[in-house]
CSV table of N, CA and C in Angstrom, one decimal:
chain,number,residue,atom,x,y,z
A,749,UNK,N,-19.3,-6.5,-7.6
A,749,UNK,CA,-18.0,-6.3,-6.9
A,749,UNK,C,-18.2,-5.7,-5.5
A,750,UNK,N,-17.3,-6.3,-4.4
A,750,UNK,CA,-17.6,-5.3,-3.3
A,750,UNK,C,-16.7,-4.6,-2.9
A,751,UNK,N,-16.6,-3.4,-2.0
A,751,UNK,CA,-16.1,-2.5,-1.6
A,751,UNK,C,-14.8,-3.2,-0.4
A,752,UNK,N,-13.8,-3.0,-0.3
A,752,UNK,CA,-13.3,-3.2,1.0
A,752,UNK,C,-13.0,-1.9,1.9
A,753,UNK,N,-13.3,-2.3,3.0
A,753,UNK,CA,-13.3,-1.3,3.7
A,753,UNK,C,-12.4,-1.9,5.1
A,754,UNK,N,-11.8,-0.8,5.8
A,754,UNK,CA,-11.1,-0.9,6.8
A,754,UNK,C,-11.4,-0.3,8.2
A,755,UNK,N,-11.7,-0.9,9.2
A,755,UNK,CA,-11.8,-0.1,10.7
A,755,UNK,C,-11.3,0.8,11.2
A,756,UNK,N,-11.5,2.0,11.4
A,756,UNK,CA,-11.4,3.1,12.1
A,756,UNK,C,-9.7,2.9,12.7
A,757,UNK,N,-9.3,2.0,13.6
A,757,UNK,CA,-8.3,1.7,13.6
A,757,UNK,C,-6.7,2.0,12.9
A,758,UNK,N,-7.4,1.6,11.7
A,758,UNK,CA,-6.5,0.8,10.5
A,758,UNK,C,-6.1,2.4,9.6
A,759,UNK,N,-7.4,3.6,10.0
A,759,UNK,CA,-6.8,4.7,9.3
A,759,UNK,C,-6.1,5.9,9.5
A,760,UNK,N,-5.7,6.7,9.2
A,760,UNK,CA,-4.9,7.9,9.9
A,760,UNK,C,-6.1,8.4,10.5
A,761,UNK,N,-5.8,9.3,11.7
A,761,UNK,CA,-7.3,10.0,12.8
A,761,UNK,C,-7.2,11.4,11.7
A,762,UNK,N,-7.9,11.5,10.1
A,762,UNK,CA,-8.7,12.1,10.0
A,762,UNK,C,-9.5,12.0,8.6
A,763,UNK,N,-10.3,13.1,8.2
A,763,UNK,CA,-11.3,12.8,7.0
A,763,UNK,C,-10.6,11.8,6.3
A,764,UNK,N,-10.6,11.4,5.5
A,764,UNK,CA,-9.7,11.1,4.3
A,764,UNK,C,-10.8,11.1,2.9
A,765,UNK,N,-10.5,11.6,1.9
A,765,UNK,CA,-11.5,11.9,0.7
A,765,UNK,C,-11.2,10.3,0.0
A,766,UNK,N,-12.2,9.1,-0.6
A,766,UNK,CA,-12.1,8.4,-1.0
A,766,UNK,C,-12.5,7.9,-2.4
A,767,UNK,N,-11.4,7.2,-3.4
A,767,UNK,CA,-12.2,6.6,-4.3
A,767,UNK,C,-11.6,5.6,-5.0
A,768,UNK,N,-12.6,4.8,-5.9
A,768,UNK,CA,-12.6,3.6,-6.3
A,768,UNK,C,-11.7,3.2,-7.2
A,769,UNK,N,-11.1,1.7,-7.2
A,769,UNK,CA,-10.3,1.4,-8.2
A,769,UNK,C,-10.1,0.0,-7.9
A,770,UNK,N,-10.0,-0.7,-9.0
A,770,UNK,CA,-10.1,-2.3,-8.5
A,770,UNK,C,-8.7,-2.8,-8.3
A,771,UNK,N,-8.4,-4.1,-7.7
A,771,UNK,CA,-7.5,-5.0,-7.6
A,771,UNK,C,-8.2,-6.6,-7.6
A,772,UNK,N,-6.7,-7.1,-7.4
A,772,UNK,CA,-6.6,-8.5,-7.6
A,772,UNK,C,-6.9,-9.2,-6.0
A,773,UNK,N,-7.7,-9.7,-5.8
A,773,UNK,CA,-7.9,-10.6,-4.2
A,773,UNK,C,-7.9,-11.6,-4.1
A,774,UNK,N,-7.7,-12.1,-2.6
A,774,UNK,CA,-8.1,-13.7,-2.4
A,774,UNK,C,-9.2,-13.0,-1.0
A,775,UNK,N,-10.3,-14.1,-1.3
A,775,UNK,CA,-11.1,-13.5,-0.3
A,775,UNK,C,-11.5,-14.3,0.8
A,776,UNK,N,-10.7,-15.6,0.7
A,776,UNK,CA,-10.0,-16.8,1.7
A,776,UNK,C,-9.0,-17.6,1.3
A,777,UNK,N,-8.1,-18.3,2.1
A,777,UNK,CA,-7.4,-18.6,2.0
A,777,UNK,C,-7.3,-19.8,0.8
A,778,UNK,N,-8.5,-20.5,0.4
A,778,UNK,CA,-8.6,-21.2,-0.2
A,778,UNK,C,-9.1,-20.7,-2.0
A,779,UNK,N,-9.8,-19.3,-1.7
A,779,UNK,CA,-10.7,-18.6,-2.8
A,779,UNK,C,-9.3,-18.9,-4.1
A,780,UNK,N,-9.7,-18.5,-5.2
A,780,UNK,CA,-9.0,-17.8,-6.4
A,780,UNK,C,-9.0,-16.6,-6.4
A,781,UNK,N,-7.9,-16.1,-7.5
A,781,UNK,CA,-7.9,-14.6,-6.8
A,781,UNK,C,-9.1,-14.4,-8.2
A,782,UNK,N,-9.4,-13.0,-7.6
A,782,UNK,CA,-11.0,-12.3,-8.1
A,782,UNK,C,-10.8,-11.0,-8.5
A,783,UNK,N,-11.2,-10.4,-9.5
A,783,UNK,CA,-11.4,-8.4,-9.4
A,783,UNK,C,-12.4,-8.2,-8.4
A,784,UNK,N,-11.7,-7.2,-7.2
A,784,UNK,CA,-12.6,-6.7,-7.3
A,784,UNK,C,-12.4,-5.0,-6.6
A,785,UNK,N,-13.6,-4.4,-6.4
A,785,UNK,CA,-13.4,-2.6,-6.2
A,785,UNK,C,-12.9,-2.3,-5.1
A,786,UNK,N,-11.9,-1.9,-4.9
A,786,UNK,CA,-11.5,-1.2,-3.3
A,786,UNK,C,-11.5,0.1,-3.1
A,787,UNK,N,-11.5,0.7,-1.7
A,787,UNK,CA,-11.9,2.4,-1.9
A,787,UNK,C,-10.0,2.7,-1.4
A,788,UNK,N,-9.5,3.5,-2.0
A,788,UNK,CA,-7.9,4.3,-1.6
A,788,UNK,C,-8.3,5.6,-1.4
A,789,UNK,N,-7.1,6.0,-0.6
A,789,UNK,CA,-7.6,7.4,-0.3
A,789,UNK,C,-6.8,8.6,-1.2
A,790,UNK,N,-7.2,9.7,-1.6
A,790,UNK,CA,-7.4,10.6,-2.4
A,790,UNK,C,-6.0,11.3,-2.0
A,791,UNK,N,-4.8,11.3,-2.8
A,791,UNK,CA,-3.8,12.1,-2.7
A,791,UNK,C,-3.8,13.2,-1.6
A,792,UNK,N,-3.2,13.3,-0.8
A,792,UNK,CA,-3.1,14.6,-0.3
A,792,UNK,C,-1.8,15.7,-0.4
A,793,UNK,N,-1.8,16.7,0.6
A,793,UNK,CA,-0.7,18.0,-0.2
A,793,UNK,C,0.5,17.2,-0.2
A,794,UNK,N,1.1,15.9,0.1
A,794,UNK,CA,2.2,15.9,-0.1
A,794,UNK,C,2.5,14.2,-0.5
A,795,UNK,N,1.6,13.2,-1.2
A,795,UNK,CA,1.2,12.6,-1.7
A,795,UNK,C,1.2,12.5,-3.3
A,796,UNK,N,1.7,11.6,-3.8
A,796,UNK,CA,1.9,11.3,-4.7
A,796,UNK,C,0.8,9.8,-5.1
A,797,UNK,N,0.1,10.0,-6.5
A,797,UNK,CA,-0.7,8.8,-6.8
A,797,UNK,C,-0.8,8.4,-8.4
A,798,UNK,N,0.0,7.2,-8.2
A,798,UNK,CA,0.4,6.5,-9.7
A,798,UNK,C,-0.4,5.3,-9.7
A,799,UNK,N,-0.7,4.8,-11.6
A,799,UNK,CA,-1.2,4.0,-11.9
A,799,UNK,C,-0.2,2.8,-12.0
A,800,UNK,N,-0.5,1.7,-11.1
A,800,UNK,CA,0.6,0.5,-11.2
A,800,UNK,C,0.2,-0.1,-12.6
A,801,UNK,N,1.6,-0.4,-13.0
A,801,UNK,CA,1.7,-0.7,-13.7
A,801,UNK,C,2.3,-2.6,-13.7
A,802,UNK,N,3.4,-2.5,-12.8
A,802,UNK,CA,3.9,-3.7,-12.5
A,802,UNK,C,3.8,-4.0,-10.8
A,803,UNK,N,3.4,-5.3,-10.6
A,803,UNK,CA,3.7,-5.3,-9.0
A,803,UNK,C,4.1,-6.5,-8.8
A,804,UNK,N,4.9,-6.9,-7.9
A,804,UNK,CA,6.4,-7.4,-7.4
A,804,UNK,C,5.5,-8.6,-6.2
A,805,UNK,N,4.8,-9.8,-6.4
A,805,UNK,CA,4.8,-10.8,-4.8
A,805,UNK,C,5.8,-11.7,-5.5
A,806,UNK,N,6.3,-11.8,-3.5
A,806,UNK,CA,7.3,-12.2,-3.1
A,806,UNK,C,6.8,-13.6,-2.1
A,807,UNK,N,7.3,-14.6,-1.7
A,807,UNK,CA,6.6,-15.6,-1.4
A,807,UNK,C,6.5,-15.0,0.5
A,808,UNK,N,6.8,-13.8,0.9
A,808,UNK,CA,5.8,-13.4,2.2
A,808,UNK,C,4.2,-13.4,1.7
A,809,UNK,N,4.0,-12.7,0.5
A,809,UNK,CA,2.7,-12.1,0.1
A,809,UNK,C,1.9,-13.6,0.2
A,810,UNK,N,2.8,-14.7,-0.4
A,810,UNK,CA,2.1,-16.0,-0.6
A,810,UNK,C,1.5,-16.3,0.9
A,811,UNK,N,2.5,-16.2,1.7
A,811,UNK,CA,2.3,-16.7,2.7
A,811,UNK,C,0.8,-16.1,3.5
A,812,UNK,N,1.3,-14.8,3.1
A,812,UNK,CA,0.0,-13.4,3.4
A,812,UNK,C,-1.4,-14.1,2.6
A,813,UNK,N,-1.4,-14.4,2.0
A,813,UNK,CA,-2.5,-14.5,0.7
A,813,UNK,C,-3.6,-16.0,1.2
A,814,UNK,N,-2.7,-17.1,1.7
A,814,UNK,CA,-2.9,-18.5,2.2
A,814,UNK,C,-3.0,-18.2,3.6
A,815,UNK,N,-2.9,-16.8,4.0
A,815,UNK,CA,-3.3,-17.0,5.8
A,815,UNK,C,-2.3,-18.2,6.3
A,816,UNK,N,-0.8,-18.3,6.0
A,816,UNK,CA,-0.4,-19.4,6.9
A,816,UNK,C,0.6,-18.9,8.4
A,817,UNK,N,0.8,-17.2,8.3
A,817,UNK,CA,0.3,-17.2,10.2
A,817,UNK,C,-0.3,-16.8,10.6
A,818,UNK,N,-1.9,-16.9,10.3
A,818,UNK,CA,-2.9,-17.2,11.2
A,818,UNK,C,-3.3,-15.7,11.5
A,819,UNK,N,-2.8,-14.3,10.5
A,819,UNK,CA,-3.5,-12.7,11.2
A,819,UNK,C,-3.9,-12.0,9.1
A,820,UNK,N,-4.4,-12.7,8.8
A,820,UNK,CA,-4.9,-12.3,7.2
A,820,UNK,C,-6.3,-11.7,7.6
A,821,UNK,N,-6.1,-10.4,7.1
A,821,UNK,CA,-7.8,-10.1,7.1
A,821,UNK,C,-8.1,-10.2,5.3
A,822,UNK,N,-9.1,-10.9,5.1
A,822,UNK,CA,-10.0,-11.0,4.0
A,822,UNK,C,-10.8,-9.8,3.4
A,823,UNK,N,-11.0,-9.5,2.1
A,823,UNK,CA,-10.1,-10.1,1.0
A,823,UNK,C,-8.8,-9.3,1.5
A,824,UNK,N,-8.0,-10.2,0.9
A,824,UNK,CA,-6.5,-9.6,0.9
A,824,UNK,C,-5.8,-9.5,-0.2
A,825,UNK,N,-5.2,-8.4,-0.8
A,825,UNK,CA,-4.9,-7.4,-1.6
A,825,UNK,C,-3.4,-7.9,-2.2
A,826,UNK,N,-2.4,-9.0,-2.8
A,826,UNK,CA,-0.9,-9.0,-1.9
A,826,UNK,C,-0.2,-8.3,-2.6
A,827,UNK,N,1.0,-8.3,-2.8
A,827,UNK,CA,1.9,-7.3,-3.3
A,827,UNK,C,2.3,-6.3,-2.3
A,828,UNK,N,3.3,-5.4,-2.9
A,828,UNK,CA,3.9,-4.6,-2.1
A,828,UNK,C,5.2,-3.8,-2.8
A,829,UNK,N,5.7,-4.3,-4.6
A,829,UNK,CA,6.6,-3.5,-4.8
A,829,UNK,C,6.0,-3.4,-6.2
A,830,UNK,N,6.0,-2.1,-6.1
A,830,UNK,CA,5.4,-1.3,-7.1
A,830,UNK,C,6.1,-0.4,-7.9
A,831,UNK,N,5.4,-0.4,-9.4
A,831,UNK,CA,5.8,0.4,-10.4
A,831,UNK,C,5.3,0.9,-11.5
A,832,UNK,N,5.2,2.2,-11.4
A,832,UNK,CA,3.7,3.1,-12.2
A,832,UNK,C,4.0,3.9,-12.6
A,833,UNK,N,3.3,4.8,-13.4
A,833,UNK,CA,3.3,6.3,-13.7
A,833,UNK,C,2.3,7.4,-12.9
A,834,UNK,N,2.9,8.6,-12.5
A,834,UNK,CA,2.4,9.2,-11.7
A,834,UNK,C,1.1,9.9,-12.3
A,835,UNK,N,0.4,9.7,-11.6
A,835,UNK,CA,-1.2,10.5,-12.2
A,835,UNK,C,-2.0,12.0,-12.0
A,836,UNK,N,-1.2,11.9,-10.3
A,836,UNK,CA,-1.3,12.9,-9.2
A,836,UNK,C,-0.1,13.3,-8.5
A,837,UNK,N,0.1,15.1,-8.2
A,837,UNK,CA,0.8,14.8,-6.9
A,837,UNK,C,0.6,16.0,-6.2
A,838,UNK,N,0.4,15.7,-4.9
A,838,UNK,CA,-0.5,17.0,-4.2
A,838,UNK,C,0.7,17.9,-4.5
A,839,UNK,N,0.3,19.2,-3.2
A,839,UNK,CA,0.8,20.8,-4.1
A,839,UNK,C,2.4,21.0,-3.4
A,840,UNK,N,2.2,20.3,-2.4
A,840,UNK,CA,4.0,20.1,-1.8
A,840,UNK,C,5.2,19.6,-2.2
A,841,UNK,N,4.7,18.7,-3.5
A,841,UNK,CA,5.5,17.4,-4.0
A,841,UNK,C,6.4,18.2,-5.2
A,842,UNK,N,7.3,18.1,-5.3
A,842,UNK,CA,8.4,18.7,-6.4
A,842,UNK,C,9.4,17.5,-7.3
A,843,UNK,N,9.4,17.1,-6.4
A,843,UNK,CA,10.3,16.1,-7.3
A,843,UNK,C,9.7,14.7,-7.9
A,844,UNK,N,8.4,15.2,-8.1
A,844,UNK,CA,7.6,14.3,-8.8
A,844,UNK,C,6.8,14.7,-9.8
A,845,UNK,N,6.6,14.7,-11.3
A,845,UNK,CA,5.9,15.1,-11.8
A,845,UNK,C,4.8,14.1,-12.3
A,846,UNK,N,3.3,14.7,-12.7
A,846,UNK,CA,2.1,13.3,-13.7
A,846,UNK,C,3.1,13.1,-15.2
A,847,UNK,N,3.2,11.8,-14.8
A,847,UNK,CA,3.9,11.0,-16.4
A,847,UNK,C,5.1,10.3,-15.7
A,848,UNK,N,6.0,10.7,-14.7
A,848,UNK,CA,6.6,10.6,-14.3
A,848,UNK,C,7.0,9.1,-14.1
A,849,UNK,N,7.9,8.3,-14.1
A,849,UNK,CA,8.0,6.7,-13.9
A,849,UNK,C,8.2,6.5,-12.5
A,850,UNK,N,7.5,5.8,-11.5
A,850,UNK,CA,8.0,5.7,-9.9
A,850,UNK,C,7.7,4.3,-10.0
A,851,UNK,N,8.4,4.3,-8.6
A,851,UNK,CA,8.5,2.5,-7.9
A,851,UNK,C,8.5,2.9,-6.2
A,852,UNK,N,7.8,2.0,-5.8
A,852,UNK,CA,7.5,1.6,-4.1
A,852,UNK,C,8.3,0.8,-4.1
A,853,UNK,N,8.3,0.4,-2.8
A,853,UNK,CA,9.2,-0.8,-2.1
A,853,UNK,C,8.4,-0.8,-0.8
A,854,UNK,N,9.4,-2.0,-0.3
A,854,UNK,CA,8.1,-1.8,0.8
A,854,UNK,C,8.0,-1.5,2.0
A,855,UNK,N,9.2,-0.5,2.4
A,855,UNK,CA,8.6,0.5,3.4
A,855,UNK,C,8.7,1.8,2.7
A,856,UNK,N,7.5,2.3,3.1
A,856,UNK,CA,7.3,3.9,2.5
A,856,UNK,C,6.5,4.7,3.4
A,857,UNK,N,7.2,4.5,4.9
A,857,UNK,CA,7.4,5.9,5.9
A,857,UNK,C,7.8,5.5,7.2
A,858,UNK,N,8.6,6.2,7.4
A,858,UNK,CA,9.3,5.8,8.6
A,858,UNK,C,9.7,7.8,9.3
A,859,UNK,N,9.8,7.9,10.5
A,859,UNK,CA,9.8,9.2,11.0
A,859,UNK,C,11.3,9.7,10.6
A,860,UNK,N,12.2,9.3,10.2
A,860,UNK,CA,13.6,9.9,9.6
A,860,UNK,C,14.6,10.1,10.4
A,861,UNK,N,14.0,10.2,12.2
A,861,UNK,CA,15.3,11.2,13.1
A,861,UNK,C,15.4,10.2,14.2
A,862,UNK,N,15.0,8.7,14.3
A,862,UNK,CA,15.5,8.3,15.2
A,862,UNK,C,17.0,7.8,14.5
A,863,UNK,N,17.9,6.8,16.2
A,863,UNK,CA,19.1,6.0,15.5
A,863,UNK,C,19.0,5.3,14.1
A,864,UNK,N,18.0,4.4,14.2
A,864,UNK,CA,17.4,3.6,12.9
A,864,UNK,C,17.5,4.2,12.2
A,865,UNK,N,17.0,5.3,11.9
A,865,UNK,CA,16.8,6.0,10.0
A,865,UNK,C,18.0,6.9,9.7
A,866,UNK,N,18.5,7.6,10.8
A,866,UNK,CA,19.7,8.5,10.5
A,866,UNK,C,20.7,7.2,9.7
A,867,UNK,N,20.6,6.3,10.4
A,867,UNK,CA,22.0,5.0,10.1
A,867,UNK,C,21.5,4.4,8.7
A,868,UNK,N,20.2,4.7,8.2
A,868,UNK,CA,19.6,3.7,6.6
A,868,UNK,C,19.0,3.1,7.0
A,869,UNK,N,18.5,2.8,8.5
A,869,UNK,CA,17.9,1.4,8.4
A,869,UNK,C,16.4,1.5,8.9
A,870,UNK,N,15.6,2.1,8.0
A,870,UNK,CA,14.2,2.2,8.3
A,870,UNK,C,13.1,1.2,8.8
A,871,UNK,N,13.8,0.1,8.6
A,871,UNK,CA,13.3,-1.3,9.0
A,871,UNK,C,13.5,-1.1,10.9
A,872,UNK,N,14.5,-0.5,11.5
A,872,UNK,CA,14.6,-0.4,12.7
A,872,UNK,C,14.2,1.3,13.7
A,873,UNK,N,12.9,1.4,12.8
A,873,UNK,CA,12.7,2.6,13.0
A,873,UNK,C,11.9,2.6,14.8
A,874,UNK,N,12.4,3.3,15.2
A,874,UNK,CA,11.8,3.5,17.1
A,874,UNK,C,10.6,4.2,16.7
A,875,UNK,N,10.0,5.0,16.1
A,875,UNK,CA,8.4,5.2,16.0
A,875,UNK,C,7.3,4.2,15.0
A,876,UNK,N,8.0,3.2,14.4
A,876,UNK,CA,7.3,2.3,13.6
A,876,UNK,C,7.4,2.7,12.3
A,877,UNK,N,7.6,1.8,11.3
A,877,UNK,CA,7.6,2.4,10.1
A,877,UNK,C,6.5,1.8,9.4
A,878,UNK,N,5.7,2.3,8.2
A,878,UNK,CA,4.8,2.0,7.2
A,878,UNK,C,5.0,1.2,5.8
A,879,UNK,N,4.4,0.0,6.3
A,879,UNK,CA,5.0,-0.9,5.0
A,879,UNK,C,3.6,-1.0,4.2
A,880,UNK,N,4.3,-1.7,3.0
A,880,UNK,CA,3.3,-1.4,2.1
A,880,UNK,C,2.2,-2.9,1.8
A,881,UNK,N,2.7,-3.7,3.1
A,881,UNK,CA,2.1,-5.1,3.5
A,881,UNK,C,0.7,-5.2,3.2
């Protein structure tokens, strides 16, 4: 199995504690999908971390998965709406407990105080929001 790993870029500017857990890939656009080990990063104080149970592609992911526009980085992981039981949750987190039943969607963070988010619409957030693409 190999590791996927991400560019310096691609992570928040600090440590981040890492560990292993597999998924489903395509490792070209042509491949079948494959197990294999990916590194995620380690809950932090206000982070929550559940074991999926169900996950949700939608024919973007397909599109994502077949590389058909042309910005897929390999392997690629697809999905994006999720539904688990909670395993972890750092020491800030309250309204989550381990056992707990949760679901993602697919944006999961957006800054909260521009026009966008005040109005519901996190999709039109002015500092960028975090999808789970």
């Amino acid at each position: 199995m190999s590791i996927q790993t991400y560019p310096k870029w691609a992570l928040p500017q600090r440590d981040l504690e890492m560990y292993s857990t597999v998924a489903w890939a395509k490792a070209s656009p042509e491949a079948e999908f494959s197990k294999i080990a990916i590194k995620r990063n380690v809950a932090g104080d206000d982070d929550v971390t559940f074991d999926v149970k169900y996950c949700g592609i939608c024919h973007t992911d397909v599109h994502y998965a077949q590389n058909d526009m042309g910005m897929t980085n390999y392997p690629c992981v697809p999905g994006h709406e999720l539904a688990g039981l909670v395993t972890t949750v750092g020491r800030n987190v309250s309204k989550y407990k381990v056992g707990d039943r949760v679901g993602v969607g697919c944006i999961v963070d957006s800054c909260m105080n521009c026009l966008g988010c005040e109005d519901g619409e996190e999709q039109l957030c002015a500092q960028g929001m975090t999808m789970t693409y």
